[in-house]
Coordinates of C-alpha atoms and ligand atoms in Angstrom, one line a residue:
Chain A
M139 CA 32.9 50.2 49.3
S140 CA 29.2 49.4 48.8
V141 CA 26.7 51.5 47.0
G142 CA 23.1 51.0 48.0
I143 CA 19.7 52.3 47.1
K144 CA 16.2 51.5 48.3
L145 CA 13.1 51.3 46.1
L146 CA 9.6 51.2 47.3
I147 CA 6.2 50.5 45.7
D148 CA 2.9 49.8 47.1
S149 CA 1.4 46.3 46.9
D150 CA 0.1 46.7 43.3
L151 CA 1.0 44.2 40.6
D152 CA 0.9 47.0 38.1
K153 CA 4.0 48.6 39.8
V154 CA 6.2 45.6 39.8
A155 CA 7.4 46.4 36.3
L156 CA 8.7 49.8 37.4
L157 CA 10.8 48.2 40.2
A158 CA 12.0 45.6 37.8
R159 CA 13.1 48.1 35.2
A160 CA 14.8 50.3 37.7
V161 CA 16.7 47.4 39.3
R162 CA 17.6 45.9 36.0
A163 CA 19.2 49.3 34.9
L164 CA 21.2 49.3 38.1
C165 CA 22.4 45.8 37.6
S166 CA 23.2 46.1 33.9
D167 CA 26.0 48.4 34.8
V168 CA 27.9 45.6 36.5
L169 CA 26.3 42.3 35.4
D170 CA 26.1 40.6 32.0
E171 CA 22.8 40.1 30.2
D172 CA 22.1 36.6 31.6
S173 CA 22.9 37.6 35.2
S174 CA 20.8 40.8 34.9
H175 CA 17.9 38.7 33.7
A176 CA 18.5 36.2 36.6
V177 CA 18.2 39.1 39.0
E178 CA 15.2 40.5 37.3
I179 CA 13.2 37.3 37.2
S180 CA 14.1 36.5 40.8
L181 CA 13.1 39.9 42.0
V182 CA 9.8 39.9 40.1
E183 CA 8.9 36.4 41.4
A184 CA 9.7 37.5 45.0
I185 CA 7.7 40.7 44.7
N186 CA 4.7 39.0 43.1
N187 CA 4.7 36.5 45.9
V188 CA 4.8 39.2 48.5
I189 CA 1.8 41.0 46.9
K190 CA -0.2 37.9 46.0
H191 CA 0.5 35.6 48.9
G192 CA 2.0 37.8 51.7
Y193 CA -0.5 40.7 51.4
E194 CA -3.1 38.5 49.8
G195 CA -3.6 40.9 46.9
K196 CA -4.5 43.8 49.2
P197 CA -3.4 47.2 47.9
G198 CA -1.8 50.0 50.0
R199 CA 0.9 48.0 51.7
N200 CA 4.6 48.5 51.2
V201 CA 7.1 46.4 49.2
G202 CA 10.7 47.5 49.5
V203 CA 13.8 46.5 47.7
V204 CA 17.4 47.4 48.7
V205 CA 19.9 47.0 45.9
S206 CA 23.7 47.0 46.8
L207 CA 26.3 46.9 44.1
R208 CA 29.4 45.4 45.6
P209 CA 32.8 44.8 44.0
D210 CA 32.1 41.1 43.2
H211 CA 28.3 40.7 43.6
V212 CA 24.9 42.3 43.5
E213 CA 22.8 42.0 46.6
I214 CA 19.0 42.4 46.5
E215 CA 16.8 42.4 49.6
V216 CA 13.1 42.3 49.3
I217 CA 11.4 43.6 52.4
D218 CA 7.7 43.4 53.4
Q219 CA 5.5 43.6 56.5
A220 CA 3.2 40.8 55.7
E221 CA 2.7 37.5 57.5
P222 CA 5.9 35.5 56.9
M223 CA 5.9 32.6 54.6
E224 CA 6.8 29.1 55.6
A225 CA 10.6 29.2 55.2
S226 CA 10.7 25.5 54.1
L227 CA 8.7 26.4 50.9
L228 CA 11.7 28.3 49.8
S229 CA 14.5 26.0 51.0
N230 CA 12.8 23.0 49.4
A231 CA 12.3 24.8 46.0
S232 CA 14.7 23.9 43.2
G233 CA 15.1 23.2 39.6
D234 CA 13.5 19.8 40.2
R235 CA 10.2 21.6 39.8
F236 CA 10.9 21.5 36.0
E237 CA 11.7 17.7 35.8
F238 CA 8.2 17.1 34.5
D239 CA 7.2 14.7 31.7
I240 CA 7.1 16.9 28.6
T241 CA 4.8 14.5 26.9
D242 CA 2.1 14.7 29.6
L243 CA 0.2 17.9 28.6
D244 CA -2.1 17.8 31.6
A245 CA 0.8 17.5 34.1
L246 CA 2.6 20.7 32.9
P247 CA 2.9 23.3 35.7
E248 CA 0.8 26.5 35.4
G249 CA 2.1 27.9 38.7
G250 CA 4.3 27.1 41.7
M251 CA 7.4 28.0 39.7
G252 CA 8.4 31.3 41.3
L253 CA 10.4 30.0 44.3
A254 CA 12.2 27.4 42.1
L255 CA 13.2 30.1 39.7
I256 CA 14.6 32.2 42.5
Q257 CA 16.7 29.2 43.7
M258 CA 17.9 28.5 40.2
N259 CA 18.8 32.0 39.3
M260 CA 20.5 33.4 42.4
D261 CA 23.8 32.3 44.0
E262 CA 22.6 32.8 47.6
V263 CA 19.1 33.0 48.9
E264 CA 18.2 33.6 52.6
Y265 CA 14.9 34.4 54.2
H266 CA 14.6 36.1 57.5
A267 CA 11.2 36.7 59.2
G268 CA 10.8 38.6 62.5
Q269 CA 9.8 41.8 64.2
G270 CA 6.9 42.3 61.8
E271 CA 9.2 42.4 58.8
N272 CA 10.4 39.8 56.4
R273 CA 13.6 40.0 54.4
L274 CA 14.5 37.9 51.4
R275 CA 18.2 38.4 50.7
M276 CA 19.4 37.3 47.3
V277 CA 23.0 37.5 46.0
K278 CA 24.2 37.3 42.4
R279 CA 27.9 37.1 41.8
H280 CA 29.6 38.6 38.8
A281 CA 29.9 35.9 36.1
Q282 CA 33.6 36.6 35.4
R283 CA 34.6 36.0 39.1
T284 CA 32.7 32.7 39.4
P285 CA 33.8 30.5 36.5
S286 CA 31.9 27.6 38.0
S287 CA 28.5 29.3 37.8
Chain B
M108 CA -3.6 43.4 27.6
R109 CA -3.0 44.5 24.0
L110 CA -3.4 41.7 21.4
I111 CA -3.5 42.2 17.7
D112 CA -5.3 39.5 15.6
E113 CA -4.5 38.5 12.1
Q114 CA -5.7 35.5 10.0
R115 CA -3.3 33.6 7.7
N116 CA -4.5 30.4 5.9
G117 CA -6.9 29.6 8.6
I118 CA -4.3 30.2 11.3
L119 CA -4.8 32.8 13.9
V120 CA -1.7 35.0 14.4
L121 CA -1.9 36.8 17.7
R122 CA 0.7 39.5 18.3
I123 CA 1.3 40.3 21.9
D124 CA 1.6 44.1 21.9
E125 CA 3.1 44.4 25.4
K126 CA 6.7 44.6 26.5
R127 CA 6.0 42.5 29.5
V128 CA 3.7 39.5 30.2
D129 CA 3.8 39.3 34.0
A130 CA 1.5 38.7 36.9
S131 CA -0.3 42.0 36.2
K132 CA -1.2 40.9 32.7
A133 CA -1.2 37.1 32.8
P134 CA -4.9 36.6 33.8
A135 CA -6.2 38.9 31.1
F136 CA -3.9 37.3 28.6
K137 CA -5.1 33.8 29.4
D138 CA -8.8 34.9 29.2
E139 CA -8.3 36.7 25.8
V140 CA -6.6 33.6 24.3
A141 CA -9.2 31.3 25.8
K142 CA -12.0 33.4 24.2
R143 CA -10.4 32.9 20.8
I144 CA -10.0 29.1 21.3
E145 CA -13.6 28.8 22.5
A146 CA -14.6 30.7 19.3
G147 CA -13.1 27.9 17.3
H148 CA -9.5 28.8 16.6
S149 CA -7.4 25.6 17.1
Q150 CA -4.3 26.7 15.1
V151 CA -2.7 29.7 16.8
V152 CA 0.7 31.4 16.4
L153 CA 1.7 33.8 19.2
D154 CA 4.0 36.5 18.0
M155 CA 6.1 37.4 21.0
S156 CA 8.7 39.4 19.1
G157 CA 7.7 42.6 21.0
V158 CA 7.9 40.9 24.4
E159 CA 11.0 41.7 26.5
F160 CA 10.1 39.9 29.7
V161 CA 7.9 37.0 30.9
D162 CA 7.6 35.9 34.5
S163 CA 6.3 32.6 35.9
S164 CA 2.7 33.8 35.8
G165 CA 3.0 34.7 32.1
L166 CA 4.6 31.3 31.4
G167 CA 1.8 29.6 33.4
A168 CA -0.7 31.4 31.2
L169 CA 1.0 30.1 28.1
V170 CA 0.9 26.6 29.5
S171 CA -2.8 27.1 30.2
C172 CA -3.4 28.1 26.6
L173 CA -1.5 25.0 25.4
K174 CA -3.7 22.8 27.5
R175 CA -6.9 24.5 26.4
I176 CA -6.0 24.2 22.7
G177 CA -5.4 20.5 23.4
P178 CA -3.6 17.8 21.6
R179 CA -5.8 18.1 18.5
G180 CA -5.0 21.8 18.1
N181 CA -1.7 23.6 17.6
L182 CA 0.0 26.5 19.5
A183 CA 3.3 27.8 18.3
I184 CA 5.4 30.7 19.6
A185 CA 7.3 33.0 17.2
G186 CA 10.0 35.6 17.7
A187 CA 10.8 34.9 21.4
S188 CA 14.2 36.4 22.2
G189 CA 16.6 37.2 25.0
A190 CA 15.0 37.0 28.4
V191 CA 12.0 35.1 27.1
I192 CA 14.0 32.4 25.5
R193 CA 16.1 32.2 28.7
L194 CA 13.0 31.5 30.8
F195 CA 11.8 28.9 28.4
S196 CA 15.2 27.1 28.6
L197 CA 15.4 27.3 32.4
T198 CA 12.0 25.8 32.8
R199 CA 12.4 23.2 30.0
M200 CA 9.4 24.7 28.4
D201 CA 11.5 25.1 25.2
R202 CA 10.9 21.3 24.8
V203 CA 7.2 21.7 25.3
F204 CA 6.4 24.6 23.0
S205 CA 7.0 24.8 19.4
L206 CA 9.3 27.8 19.1
H207 CA 10.1 29.6 15.8
D208 CA 12.3 32.6 14.9
T209 CA 9.6 34.3 12.9
V210 CA 5.8 34.3 12.4
D211 CA 6.4 33.2 8.8
A212 CA 8.3 30.1 9.8
A213 CA 5.7 29.2 12.4
V214 CA 2.8 29.6 9.9
E215 CA 4.6 27.7 7.3
Q216 CA 5.3 24.7 9.5
M217 CA 1.7 24.8 10.8
S218 CA 0.3 24.9 7.3
S219 CA 2.4 21.9 6.0
Chain C
M21 CA -4.0 55.7 35.9
S22 CA -0.7 56.7 37.5
V23 CA 2.1 54.4 38.3
G24 CA 4.5 55.5 41.0
I25 CA 7.6 54.3 42.7
K26 CA 9.8 55.8 45.4
L27 CA 13.6 55.7 45.5
L28 CA 15.7 56.5 48.5
I29 CA 19.4 57.0 49.1
D30 CA 21.3 58.5 51.9
S31 CA 23.0 61.8 51.6
D32 CA 26.1 60.6 49.8
L33 CA 27.2 62.1 46.5
D34 CA 28.5 58.6 45.4
K35 CA 24.9 57.3 45.4
V36 CA 23.4 60.0 43.2
A37 CA 24.4 58.1 40.0
L38 CA 22.4 55.1 41.2
L39 CA 19.3 57.2 41.6
A40 CA 19.9 58.9 38.3
R41 CA 20.4 55.6 36.4
A42 CA 17.3 54.1 37.9
V43 CA 15.1 57.1 37.2
R44 CA 16.5 57.4 33.7
A45 CA 15.6 53.8 32.9
L46 CA 12.0 54.5 34.1
C47 CA 11.7 57.6 32.0
S48 CA 13.2 56.2 28.9
D49 CA 10.2 53.9 28.6
V50 CA 7.9 56.9 27.9
L51 CA 10.2 59.9 27.1
D52 CA 12.5 60.5 24.2
E53 CA 16.3 60.8 24.6
D54 CA 16.4 64.6 25.1
S55 CA 13.5 64.6 27.5
S56 CA 15.0 61.7 29.5
H57 CA 18.3 63.7 29.7
A58 CA 16.3 66.8 30.8
V59 CA 14.8 64.8 33.7
E60 CA 18.2 63.2 34.6
I61 CA 20.1 66.4 34.7
S62 CA 17.4 68.2 36.7
L63 CA 17.1 65.3 39.1
V64 CA 20.9 65.2 39.6
E65 CA 21.2 68.9 40.2
A66 CA 18.3 68.8 42.7
I67 CA 19.8 65.9 44.6
N68 CA 23.3 67.4 44.6
N69 CA 21.9 70.6 46.0
V70 CA 20.0 68.7 48.8
I71 CA 23.2 66.9 49.8
K72 CA 25.6 69.8 49.4
H73 CA 23.5 72.7 50.6
G74 CA 20.5 71.2 52.4
Y75 CA 22.4 68.6 54.4
E76 CA 25.7 70.6 54.2
G77 CA 27.5 67.5 53.0
K78 CA 26.6 65.5 56.1
P79 CA 26.2 61.8 55.4
G80 CA 23.4 59.5 56.9
R81 CA 20.4 61.7 56.0
N82 CA 17.6 60.6 53.6
V83 CA 17.0 61.8 50.0
G84 CA 13.8 60.5 48.5
V85 CA 12.6 60.6 44.9
V86 CA 9.1 59.8 43.8
V87 CA 8.6 59.0 40.1
S88 CA 5.2 58.9 38.6
L89 CA 4.7 58.0 35.0
R90 CA 1.4 59.5 33.8
P91 CA -0.3 59.4 30.4
D92 CA 1.1 62.7 29.2
H93 CA 3.9 63.6 31.6
V94 CA 6.5 62.3 34.0
E95 CA 6.4 63.8 37.5
I96 CA 9.5 63.7 39.8
E97 CA 9.4 64.8 43.4
V98 CA 12.6 65.2 45.4
I99 CA 12.0 65.0 49.1
D100 CA 14.3 65.9 51.9
Q101 CA 14.3 66.8 55.6
A102 CA 16.9 69.5 55.6
E103 CA 16.6 73.2 56.3
P104 CA 14.5 74.6 53.4
M105 CA 16.2 76.7 50.7
E106 CA 15.2 80.2 50.0
A107 CA 12.4 79.7 47.5
S108 CA 13.3 82.8 45.5
L109 CA 16.6 81.3 44.5
L110 CA 14.7 78.7 42.5
S111 CA 12.0 81.0 41.1
N112 CA 14.6 83.6 40.0
A113 CA 16.8 81.0 38.3
S114 CA 16.6 80.8 34.5
G115 CA 18.6 80.4 31.3
D116 CA 19.8 84.0 31.7
R117 CA 22.5 82.4 33.9
F118 CA 24.1 81.4 30.6
E119 CA 24.0 84.8 28.9
F120 CA 27.7 85.4 29.7
D121 CA 30.3 87.0 27.5
I122 CA 32.0 84.0 25.9
T123 CA 35.2 86.0 25.3
D124 CA 35.7 86.9 28.9
L125 CA 37.4 83.8 30.3
D126 CA 37.5 85.0 33.9
A127 CA 33.8 85.6 34.0
L128 CA 32.7 82.1 32.9
P129 CA 30.7 80.4 35.6
E130 CA 32.1 77.5 37.5
G131 CA 29.1 77.0 39.7
G132 CA 25.6 78.3 40.4
M133 CA 24.2 76.6 37.3
G134 CA 22.1 73.9 38.9
L135 CA 18.8 75.7 39.6
A136 CA 19.0 77.4 36.2
L137 CA 19.4 74.0 34.5
I138 CA 16.3 72.7 36.4
Q139 CA 14.2 75.6 35.2
M140 CA 15.4 75.2 31.6
N141 CA 14.8 71.5 31.5
M142 CA 11.5 71.0 33.2
D143 CA 8.0 72.1 32.2
E144 CA 6.8 72.8 35.7
V145 CA 8.9 73.3 38.9
E146 CA 7.4 73.9 42.3
Y147 CA 9.0 74.0 45.7
H148 CA 7.1 73.3 48.9
A149 CA 8.8 73.6 52.3
G150 CA 7.0 72.8 55.5
Q151 CA 6.5 70.3 58.4
G152 CA 10.2 69.5 58.5
E153 CA 10.1 68.2 54.9
N154 CA 10.8 69.9 51.6
R155 CA 9.4 68.8 48.3
L156 CA 10.6 69.9 44.9
R157 CA 8.1 68.8 42.3
M158 CA 9.2 68.8 38.6
V159 CA 7.1 67.8 35.6
K160 CA 8.3 66.8 32.1
R161 CA 5.6 66.5 29.5
H162 CA 5.9 64.1 26.6
A163 CA 7.4 65.8 23.6
Q164 CA 4.8 64.6 21.1
R165 CA 2.0 66.1 23.1
T166 CA 3.5 69.5 23.5
P167 CA 4.6 70.7 20.1
S168 CA 5.5 74.0 21.5
S169 CA 8.1 72.7 23.9
Chain D
M159 CA 38.7 59.5 39.2
R160 CA 40.2 57.4 36.4
L161 CA 42.3 59.3 33.9
I162 CA 44.5 57.8 31.2
D163 CA 47.5 59.9 30.0
E164 CA 49.0 59.9 26.6
Q165 CA 51.5 62.2 24.9
R166 CA 51.1 63.1 21.2
N167 CA 53.4 65.7 19.5
G168 CA 53.9 67.5 22.8
I169 CA 50.1 67.5 23.4
L170 CA 48.7 65.8 26.5
V171 CA 45.7 63.6 25.6
L172 CA 43.8 62.8 28.7
R173 CA 41.1 60.1 28.5
I174 CA 38.4 60.3 31.1
D175 CA 37.8 56.7 32.0
E176 CA 34.5 57.3 33.8
K177 CA 30.9 57.1 32.6
R178 CA 29.9 60.0 34.7
V179 CA 31.6 63.3 35.6
D180 CA 29.4 64.5 38.4
A181 CA 29.5 66.2 41.8
S182 CA 31.1 63.1 43.3
K183 CA 34.0 63.2 40.9
A184 CA 34.3 66.8 39.8
P185 CA 36.7 67.9 42.7
A186 CA 39.1 65.1 42.0
F187 CA 38.9 65.6 38.3
K188 CA 39.7 69.3 38.7
D189 CA 42.7 68.6 40.9
E190 CA 44.1 65.9 38.6
V191 CA 44.0 68.2 35.6
A192 CA 45.4 71.1 37.6
K193 CA 48.3 68.9 38.6
R194 CA 49.2 68.3 35.0
I195 CA 48.9 71.9 34.0
E196 CA 51.1 72.9 36.9
A197 CA 53.6 70.3 35.7
G198 CA 53.9 72.3 32.5
H199 CA 51.3 70.9 30.1
S200 CA 49.6 73.8 28.3
Q201 CA 48.2 71.9 25.3
V202 CA 45.6 69.4 26.5
V203 CA 43.0 67.3 24.7
L204 CA 40.3 65.8 26.9
D205 CA 38.9 62.6 25.5
M206 CA 35.3 62.4 26.7
S207 CA 34.2 59.7 24.3
G208 CA 33.5 57.3 27.2
V209 CA 31.6 59.8 29.3
E210 CA 27.8 59.4 29.3
F211 CA 26.8 62.1 31.7
V212 CA 28.1 65.4 33.0
D213 CA 26.3 67.6 35.6
S214 CA 26.9 71.3 36.4
S215 CA 29.7 70.4 38.8
G216 CA 31.5 68.5 36.1
L217 CA 31.0 71.3 33.7
G218 CA 32.2 73.8 36.3
A219 CA 35.4 71.7 36.7
L220 CA 35.9 71.8 32.9
V221 CA 35.6 75.6 33.0
S222 CA 38.0 75.7 35.9
C223 CA 40.6 73.8 33.8
L224 CA 40.1 76.2 30.9
K225 CA 40.8 79.1 33.2
R226 CA 43.8 77.5 34.7
I227 CA 45.3 76.7 31.3
G228 CA 44.8 80.3 30.5
P229 CA 44.6 82.2 27.2
R230 CA 48.2 81.2 26.2
G231 CA 47.4 77.5 26.5
N232 CA 44.9 75.3 24.8
L233 CA 42.2 72.9 26.0
A234 CA 40.1 71.0 23.6
I235 CA 37.4 68.4 24.1
A236 CA 37.1 65.3 21.9
G237 CA 34.3 62.8 21.5
A238 CA 31.6 64.4 23.6
S239 CA 28.3 62.9 22.6
G240 CA 24.6 62.7 23.5
A241 CA 23.9 64.0 27.0
V242 CA 27.3 65.7 27.2
I243 CA 26.8 67.7 24.0
R244 CA 23.3 68.6 25.1
L245 CA 24.6 70.1 28.3
F246 CA 27.3 72.1 26.4
S247 CA 24.6 73.5 24.1
L248 CA 22.1 74.3 26.9
T249 CA 24.7 76.3 28.8
R250 CA 26.3 77.9 25.7
M251 CA 29.6 76.2 26.7
D252 CA 29.7 74.8 23.1
R253 CA 30.8 78.3 22.1
V254 CA 33.5 78.5 24.8
F255 CA 35.2 75.1 24.4
S256 CA 36.8 73.8 21.3
L257 CA 34.8 70.6 20.6
H258 CA 36.0 67.9 18.2
D259 CA 34.5 64.6 17.1
T260 CA 37.7 62.6 17.6
V261 CA 41.0 62.9 19.5
D262 CA 42.8 62.8 16.1
A263 CA 40.8 65.8 14.9
A264 CA 41.6 67.7 18.1
V265 CA 45.3 66.9 18.1
E266 CA 45.5 67.8 14.4
Q267 CA 44.0 71.2 14.9
M268 CA 46.1 71.9 18.0
S269 CA 49.3 70.9 16.1
S270 CA 48.6 73.1 13.1
Ligands
ADP172 N1 5.9 35.9 50.3 C1 5.1 34.8 50.5 N2 4.2 34.9 51.6 C2 3.4 33.8 51.8 N3 3.4 32.7 51.1 C3 4.3 32.6 50.0 C4 5.2 33.7 49.7 N4 5.9 33.3 48.6 C5 5.5 32.1 48.3 N5 4.5 31.6 49.1 C6 3.9 30.3 49.1 O1 4.7 29.4 48.3 C7 3.9 28.9 47.2 C8 4.8 28.7 46.0 O2 5.3 30.0 45.5 P1 5.8 30.1 44.0 O3 6.8 29.0 43.8 O4 6.3 31.5 43.8 O5 4.5 29.8 43.1 P2 3.1 30.5 43.0 O6 3.2 31.9 43.5 O7 2.8 30.5 41.5 O8 2.2 29.7 43.7 C9 2.8 29.9 47.0 O9 1.7 29.3 46.3 C10 2.5 30.4 48.4 O10 1.7 29.4 49.0
ADP173 N1 18.4 72.3 48.5 C1 19.0 73.5 48.8 N2 19.1 73.8 50.1 C2 19.7 75.0 50.5 N3 20.2 75.9 49.6 C3 20.1 75.6 48.3 C4 19.5 74.4 47.8 N4 19.6 74.3 46.5 C5 20.2 75.4 46.1 N5 20.6 76.2 47.2 C6 21.3 77.5 47.2 O1 21.2 78.0 45.8 C7 22.5 78.3 45.3 C8 22.5 78.0 43.8 O2 22.3 76.6 43.5 P1 22.7 76.0 42.1 O3 22.2 76.9 41.1 O4 22.3 74.6 42.1 O5 24.3 76.1 42.1 P2 25.5 75.6 43.0 O6 24.9 74.4 43.8 O7 26.6 75.2 42.1 O8 25.8 76.7 43.9 C9 23.4 77.4 46.1 O9 24.7 77.8 46.1 C10 22.7 77.4 47.4 O10 23.2 78.5 48.2

């Protein structure tokens, strides 16, 4: 028994917080604090990327999010109609991004952290581009059911 | 971007009066802090006790402030909690920034 | 400066809680507890009506909600593609519905309370039917700005 | 519809183990309570302390239970709070139902 809802904003960074707050409220019914934050940060990074990179900052385009609360996981799909991104950017992203030298001030990252955060925070991440629509599917399992996470 | 300025023993205490520091606010935040650094402030405590969420753009803006203030200046963060602390830990930025529970603690250490 | 988001579920009573929780989280950022509840109960009654009466309980149809947070009020629009309702049902509904004789057990209402609750809880209620789409627009003003409410 | 049954001095205490009693749950709720009344329970305390939201369908189901139990029986509600109390007040049902802060208070009054 899955229970799903779709949320839509237009491509405006000012509206991302609305989506994030709504999705967080949905998740917090079934996920603990840390897992809810994991979903929220991943969702925000994904949507920011769609607006900034996919739609190149242009307003008036759609960004959709489908949230499904399932018995043992939460599934989030981010849907856009922008040019697809290079899928390897996502599959190559990881926590290695943060293996910087903390003593080298100049080398600290000021950007390029979003995809890495998504990979670190979600249990499954899949990107599908095609038919004028891109779908980023992200899964967060309930903490109590995955003692290894 | 709402920031509230206060001076304490020559230290600028900057309270971020926003619940979220995200991609919609990060550029303005970076500019506002840069302005103060250019104006001569080199000892800055950022009071983040009212902030509930920071994304990678907000974090990037904080790193940019740290770089701008440079190794001869001082930037400390006070009152970060919950989701904000979690992001700092995940990105190892908790080892880069000087984090304090309260503004008082941050000011005290910076003054000593 | 208005900030709007659209939420969509299909016509399934099990999904109404999701919509309600998400919208409540959005409202609670700007409305007090009582006003947030006023919006939530009105929204739930409106959506239940669309599903039960408009779509006659049939699944697989769309129910949309647009939430706009404005400087002095929250605006909620419930959008459906069902047969329109008789607009007078809504305009005639009011708190009078609850002027029953509390000592007459048999006469206590078990239904027919939804539209009255909407009228009692919202500051403005408008219903527009047309072009295959119905829109119920409801406004809740911020308590501090309307000392009379 | 999750209900948890408990007997206390011949009174049935029924805890509603759901956060919401709405149109998706009201029919099952009504049936479940009716079943218990048909089985002979005429003194019932509904523990609503875990319920965060009730809509008009849930309220209608409560009224239906009250009617079914009839004037010779007793139905009390314990632990309603926040949004639930607000709905009772708005609809004047706070004057129809016997409302109590706690199950203990409801049981005590019903026993006396
Ligand atoms: N939705 C997208 N569409 C197109 N390109 C993208 C998208 N998401 C990410 N990218 C590309 O991947 C790069 C890395 O993204 P990310 O790790 O989120 O960091 P940032 O957005 O700060 O650059 C971006 O700079 C961009 O070139
Ligand atoms: N969206 C709708 N479409 C068609 N009819 C409606 C709609 N909303 C309400 N109605 C009609 O108005 C009546 C009163 O609605 P309401 O006050 O919500 O109580 P209830 O749903 O319990 O009957 C309904 O019984 C129905 O006949």
